[in-house]
Backbone as a ProteinNet text record, in pm:
[ID]
protein_1_A
[PRIMARY]
MRRRVLELTLLAYPRAVRRRDGDHLLGLALELADTHGVAREAFGLLRGGMAERRRHGRTRRAVAAVVAATALVLAALTWTATAQGGRVEEDVFSCAGDCPDIPAEVESRVGDGWTCTEHRGPRVTWRCTRD
[TERTIARY]
844.1	834.5	861.5	965.2	997.5	887.2	822.8	711.6	599	570.4	463.2	496	621.9	662.6	644.2	686.3	673.7	527.3	445.1	302.2	240.2	282.3	229.8	269.9	391.9	434.6	361.7	308.9	229.6	101.6	60.3	-60.4	-42.5	80.3	103.6	51	37.5	-12.7	-165	-223.1	-369.6	-422.3	-544.6	-605.2	-603.6	-631.8	-635.1	-497	-393.3	-257.1	-219.9	-259.4	-229.9	-296.6	-422.2	-492	-422.3	-383.8	-324.8	-179.7	-97.2	47.2	101.5	16.4	62.9	149.6	105.3	183.6	320.1	322.1	448.7	543	490.5	571.8	625.5	539.6	582.2	689.6	669.6	768.6	903.3	902.2	1026.1	1094.1	1015.8	1072.4	1133.2	1066.5	1121.4	1251.6	1255.8	1377	1492.7	1465.1	1569.2	1608.5	1518.2	1548.8	1659.4	1674.6	1782	1919.4	1934.2	2064.6	2075	1965	1970.3	1916.8	1847.2	1791.4	1644.4	1572.8	1428.5	1397.5	1477	1448.5	1455.9	1556.2	1570.9	1452.6	1411.2	1299	1167.4	1152.5	1030	1018.5	1128.4	1123.4	1106.5	1158.7	1136.8	990	924.8	781.5	701.6	740.9	671.7	686.3	807.6	829.8	748.9	749.2	674.1	524.6	474.2	332.2	291.2	376.2	345.4	347.7	444.8	451.7	329.1	286.9	169.2	42.9	29	-88.2	-84.3	33.9	46.6	4.1	40.3	0.8	-150.9	-216.8	-362.7	-431.4	-355.4	-412.6	-465.1	-413.6	-462	-352.8	-310.7	-196.8	-227.4	-343.5	-374.1	-379	-446	-452.8	-316.3	-239.4	-105.4	-17	-21.1	60	16.9	-112.9	-162.1	-119.9	-129.3	-90.9	58.2	137.9	283	323.9	264.5	296.8	260.3	142.9	100.9	191.1	221.8	307.3	448.6	500.3	634	637.8	535.3	530.2	527.6	450.9	446	580.2	646	776.3	878.6	882.5	978.1	950.6	824.4	790.4	833.8	810.4	850.3	1001.8	1073.7	1219.9	1276.2	1217.7	1262.1	1236.2	1118.4	1086.4	1183.2	1212.5	1305	1443.5	1490.2	1624.1	1632.5	1530	1535.2	1515.8	1437.8	1416.9	1544.1	1622.4	1746.2	1856.4	1855.4	1963.8	1960	1845.3	1836	1842.5	1853.1	1858.3	2002.1	2048.3	2185.4	2180.8	2264.7	2277.6	2416.6	2428.4	2558.1	2570.9	2688.5	2723.2	2859.9	2876.2	3004.6	3046.9	3172.5	3230	3350.4	3365.1	3475.7	3538.4	3669.7	3740.2	3863.1	3885.8	4007.6	4077.5	4197.8	4271	4254.1	4255.8	4246.6	4100.5	4042.8	3903.2	3898	3923	3929.8	3795.1	3685.7	3555.9	3514	3556.6	3516.5	3584.4	3717.3	3775.8	3713.4	3675.7	3610.1	3473.1	3401.6	3270.6	3286.3	3390.3	3415.9	3448.3	3531.7	3565	3440.4	3352.3	3227	3142.3	3136.4	3060.3	3118.9	3252.3	3318.1	3286.7	3286.6	3252	3108.5	3020.1	2879.1	2853.3	2959.7	2942.3	2941	2967.7	2973.5	3107.2	3113.8	3237.7	3274.6	3392.4	3433.8	3562.9	3567.9	3689	3731.7	3863.2	3919.3	3982.9	3958.3	4017.6	4089.2	4217.7	4296.4	4319.8	4315	4339.9	4357.8	4311.8	4314.3	4227.3	4125.7	4037.3	4039.7	4022.8	4011.8	3862.8	3825.7	3685.4	3672.6	3573.4	3541.6	3402.1	3390.8	3259.8	3228.5	3118.3	3078.4	2944.3	2938.9	2816.9	2781.9	2652.9	2604.9	2491.2	2496.8	2390.4	2281.3
-1348.2	-1474.4	-1590.9	-1577.8	-1688.2	-1709.5	-1601.3	-1614.9	-1695.7	-1668	-1738.4	-1886.6	-1917.6	-2057.8	-2131.3	-2068.3	-2132.6	-2144.5	-2046	-2056	-2174.8	-2196.8	-2309.8	-2442.5	-2450.6	-2577.3	-2606.2	-2503.7	-2525.9	-2603.7	-2606.7	-2682.9	-2831.8	-2878.1	-3019.4	-3054.8	-2956.5	-2980.3	-2988.2	-3064.8	-3066.5	-2926.4	-2899.3	-2767.8	-2722.7	-2812.9	-2777.2	-2733.1	-2798.7	-2762.2	-2627.6	-2605.5	-2476.7	-2362.8	-2383.3	-2277.8	-2249.4	-2356.2	-2342.6	-2293.8	-2351.9	-2325.6	-2266.7	-2236.6	-2192.4	-2067.5	-1966	-1841.8	-1865.8	-1947.5	-1977.7	-2054.7	-2157.2	-2236.1	-2150.2	-2062.6	-1976.1	-1877.6	-1817.3	-1723	-1788.9	-1907.9	-1979.9	-2018.7	-2064.9	-2103.4	-1982.5	-1867.9	-1746.9	-1705.2	-1716.5	-1679.7	-1773.3	-1902.6	-1999.5	-1994.9	-1951.6	-1943.2	-1842.5	-1742.7	-1645.1	-1709.6	-1811.8	-1875.2	-2009.1	-2083.1	-2217.5	-2226.5	-2126.4	-2129.7	-2168.2	-2115.1	-2137.9	-2283.1	-2341.5	-2478.9	-2575	-2560.1	-2649.6	-2635	-2512.7	-2490.9	-2539.1	-2520.4	-2567.1	-2718.5	-2789	-2934.3	-2979.6	-2904.1	-2935	-2923.5	-2818.4	-2803.6	-2915.4	-2955.3	-3066	-3195.7	-3223.8	-3344.7	-3339.6	-3225.1	-3211.2	-3226.4	-3168.4	-3180.4	-3323.2	-3393.5	-3532.5	-3617.6	-3593.9	-3668.2	-3639.5	-3513.4	-3476	-3542.5	-3547.2	-3613.5	-3764.2	-3822.5	-3964.8	-3994.7	-3905.5	-3922.8	-3921.1	-3846.7	-3836.9	-3938.8	-4028	-4133.5	-4087.2	-3982.2	-3929.8	-3944	-4065.2	-4085.1	-4053	-4090.9	-4066.2	-3916.4	-3842.9	-3698	-3635	-3694.2	-3642	-3654.6	-3769.4	-3789.8	-3692.7	-3678.1	-3584.8	-3441.1	-3401.9	-3266.1	-3243.4	-3342.3	-3328.2	-3324.8	-3408.8	-3407.9	-3273	-3221.6	-3092.5	-2980.3	-2980	-2874.8	-2884.4	-3006.1	-3023.5	-2972.8	-3003.3	-2954.2	-2802	-2740.8	-2594.5	-2534.6	-2594.6	-2543.7	-2557.4	-2672.8	-2691.6	-2596.9	-2574.9	-2479.9	-2339.1	-2300.5	-2166.2	-2150.5	-2251.3	-2243.3	-2241.7	-2320.8	-2321	-2186.3	-2130.5	-1998.9	-1894.2	-1898.9	-1802.4	-1815.8	-1937	-1958	-1910.5	-1937.5	-1893.7	-1743.9	-1685.3	-1540.6	-1465.7	-1519.6	-1453.1	-1476.2	-1590.7	-1624	-1547.4	-1505	-1435	-1531.2	-1475.4	-1554.2	-1564	-1681.5	-1701.2	-1723	-1648.3	-1664.4	-1717.1	-1794.9	-1850.7	-1848.9	-1809	-1815.4	-1880	-1962.8	-2027.6	-1991.9	-1946.9	-1912.9	-2002.8	-2055.6	-2145.4	-2104.7	-2121.6	-2076.8	-2164.7	-2203.5	-2275	-2189	-2149.9	-2064.6	-1918.3	-1834.2	-1689.2	-1643.9	-1599.8	-1554.6	-1420.6	-1310	-1181.4	-1133.4	-1178.5	-1130	-1188.4	-1310.2	-1371.7	-1304.6	-1280.9	-1209.3	-1070.8	-1004.6	-874.3	-890.3	-994.8	-1022	-1055.4	-1132.2	-1166.5	-1040.3	-952.8	-826.5	-741	-740.9	-666.3	-721.6	-854.6	-917.6	-880.3	-885.6	-850.4	-705.7	-618	-478	-459.7	-551.6	-545.3	-615.1	-664.4	-725.8	-877.1	-940	-1085.1	-1132.2	-1256	-1319.2	-1422.1	-1405.7	-1495.4	-1566.5	-1696.6	-1775.8	-1835.2	-1846.4	-1895.2	-2031.1	-2124.6	-2257.9	-2281.5	-2317.1	-2340	-2488.7	-2531.1	-2668.9	-2663.8	-2766.2	-2757.1	-2640.9	-2611.3	-2497.6	-2406.3	-2278.3	-2183.4	-2165.4	-2181.6	-2171.5	-2071.2	-1983.1	-1888.7	-1922.6	-1926.2	-1948.1	-1822.6	-1758.2	-1633.1	-1654.8	-1610.1	-1621.4	-1487.2	-1470.3	-1348.3	-1384.2	-1333.5	-1357.6	-1256
-2620.9	-2690.7	-2595.4	-2511.2	-2422.4	-2319.1	-2276.2	-2181.8	-2245.3	-2371	-2441	-2457.2	-2488.1	-2502.4	-2369.8	-2260.7	-2130.5	-2087.9	-2123	-2093.8	-2167.3	-2290.3	-2367.4	-2305.9	-2253.4	-2194.1	-2063.4	-1999.4	-1877.6	-1907	-2033.2	-2068.9	-2046.7	-2027.4	-1998.1	-1858.7	-1771.2	-1635.4	-1636.6	-1543.6	-1530.8	-1497.4	-1537.2	-1518.6	-1372.2	-1281.8	-1138.8	-1089.2	-1136.1	-1096.1	-1158	-1282.1	-1347.3	-1272	-1230	-1154.7	-1021.9	-952.5	-820.4	-825.5	-913.9	-911.9	-1041.4	-1137.8	-1268.7	-1264.7	-1189.1	-1181.5	-1118.3	-1014.6	-947.5	-1040.7	-1109.2	-1202.2	-1315.5	-1370.5	-1479.8	-1433.3	-1317.6	-1265.6	-1242	-1185.2	-1160.6	-1291.7	-1387.8	-1517.4	-1588.5	-1583.2	-1644.8	-1578.1	-1447.1	-1373.3	-1408.6	-1413.9	-1446.6	-1593.5	-1680.7	-1823.1	-1851.2	-1763.4	-1782.3	-1775.9	-1690.9	-1676.2	-1747.7	-1757.4	-1814.3	-1956.8	-2002.5	-2136.7	-2137.5	-2234.5	-2244.7	-2279.5	-2369.1	-2412	-2294.1	-2210.6	-2095.1	-2000.1	-1975.3	-1884.4	-1944.9	-2075.2	-2141.8	-2131.7	-2158.2	-2148.5	-2004	-1909.2	-1767.9	-1730.4	-1780.3	-1753.2	-1819	-1938.9	-2005.9	-1926.5	-1880.1	-1799.7	-1671	-1604	-1479.6	-1501	-1609.2	-1639.2	-1668.5	-1741.1	-1772.3	-1644.9	-1558.7	-1432.7	-1345.9	-1343	-1263	-1316.9	-1448	-1507.5	-1480.8	-1482.6	-1453.9	-1310.1	-1218	-1077.8	-1062.4	-1148.6	-1141.4	-1231.7	-1295.5	-1377.9	-1511.6	-1564.9	-1693.7	-1799.1	-1825.2	-1913.3	-2059.3	-2108.6	-2249.2	-2277.8	-2190.8	-2208.2	-2182.8	-2094.3	-2066.6	-2190.1	-2253.6	-2373.8	-2483.7	-2503	-2605.2	-2573.9	-2447.2	-2408.6	-2427.2	-2388.8	-2401.3	-2548	-2629.6	-2772.7	-2834.4	-2801.5	-2856.5	-2806.5	-2678.5	-2623.7	-2680.2	-2695.4	-2752.6	-2896.1	-2972.4	-3110.5	-3114.8	-3026.3	-3022.2	-2981.6	-2883.4	-2839.6	-2951.5	-3015.5	-3124.4	-3240	-3271.4	-3377.9	-3340.7	-3215.6	-3171.3	-3172	-3125	-3124.2	-3265.6	-3354.5	-3493.5	-3558.3	-3533.9	-3589.8	-3536.9	-3408.3	-3348.6	-3409.5	-3425.5	-3481.8	-3625.5	-3705.1	-3844.2	-3856.6	-3768.7	-3774.8	-3738.4	-3648.2	-3609.1	-3710.2	-3777.1	-3869.3	-3999.5	-4041.2	-4168.1	-4285.8	-4404.3	-4526.4	-4573.3	-4604.8	-4651.5	-4801.8	-4871.5	-5016.1	-5045.6	-5151.8	-5189.2	-5341.2	-5387.3	-5529.6	-5542.2	-5643.4	-5668.4	-5810.9	-5823.2	-5952.7	-5973.8	-6094.6	-6123.2	-6255.8	-6263.9	-6383.4	-6406.3	-6530.3	-6569.5	-6674	-6643.8	-6737.6	-6701.4	-6804.9	-6785.5	-6798.8	-6688.5	-6685.6	-6611.9	-6679	-6609.2	-6554.6	-6611.1	-6565.2	-6429.9	-6397.7	-6271.4	-6152.2	-6151.4	-6037.3	-6016.5	-6123.5	-6110.3	-6044.2	-6080.8	-6019.6	-5871	-5837.5	-5697.6	-5618.6	-5673	-5605.9	-5585.6	-5682.7	-5670.6	-5556.2	-5545.1	-5436.5	-5300.1	-5289.8	-5163.8	-5127.3	-5225	-5201.9	-5154.7	-5192.1	-5150.7	-5017.3	-4949.9	-4819.1	-4818.4	-4930.3	-4936.2	-4879.3	-4833	-4790.1	-4895	-4955.9	-5063.4	-5025.8	-5053.2	-5031.3	-5164	-5181	-5307.1	-5284.2	-5375.2	-5370	-5501.8	-5492.7	-5614.4	-5632.8	-5752	-5793.4	-5943.8	-6014	-6160.5	-6209.4	-6131.6	-6159.7	-6038.1	-6060.9	-5951.3	-5922.7	-5796.4	-5758	-5644.5	-5654.7	-5548.6	-5496.6	-5365.5	-5301.2	-5222.9	-5259	-5194.1	-5121.5	-4995.9	-4914.7	-4855.5	-4830.5	-4765.6	-4672	-4547.8	-4448.6	-4465.1
[MASK]
+++++++++++++++++++++++++++++++++++++++++++++++++++++++++++++++++++++++++++++++++++++++++++++++++++++++++++++++++++++++++++++++++++

């Protein structure tokens, strides 16, 4: 996945530069991504590509390429983050006075792997979450 993200950010560079130096730039970015992170290297490639296009006088196409590549990188990073995080569920139970059924329900949730916290005040409230 990270290789694909970095390949997409190389599109910010002019075609001639990609043909000449694309493999070298990608290899270096992959190597540095191990220590610095993919996002940092992706944005570095975007900045470098935009600077290279500016040197060649292609600012309009450079801006369009950088915007498109940035959108793709952000979409890929967002997808990766949500895919790793899973789905979070939350239930809140509240009780004033004697409510024997709610503590039993909370215990059942804890037994099923939920994390429940209790807050006491005028009402007793339990907040249960599951990843």
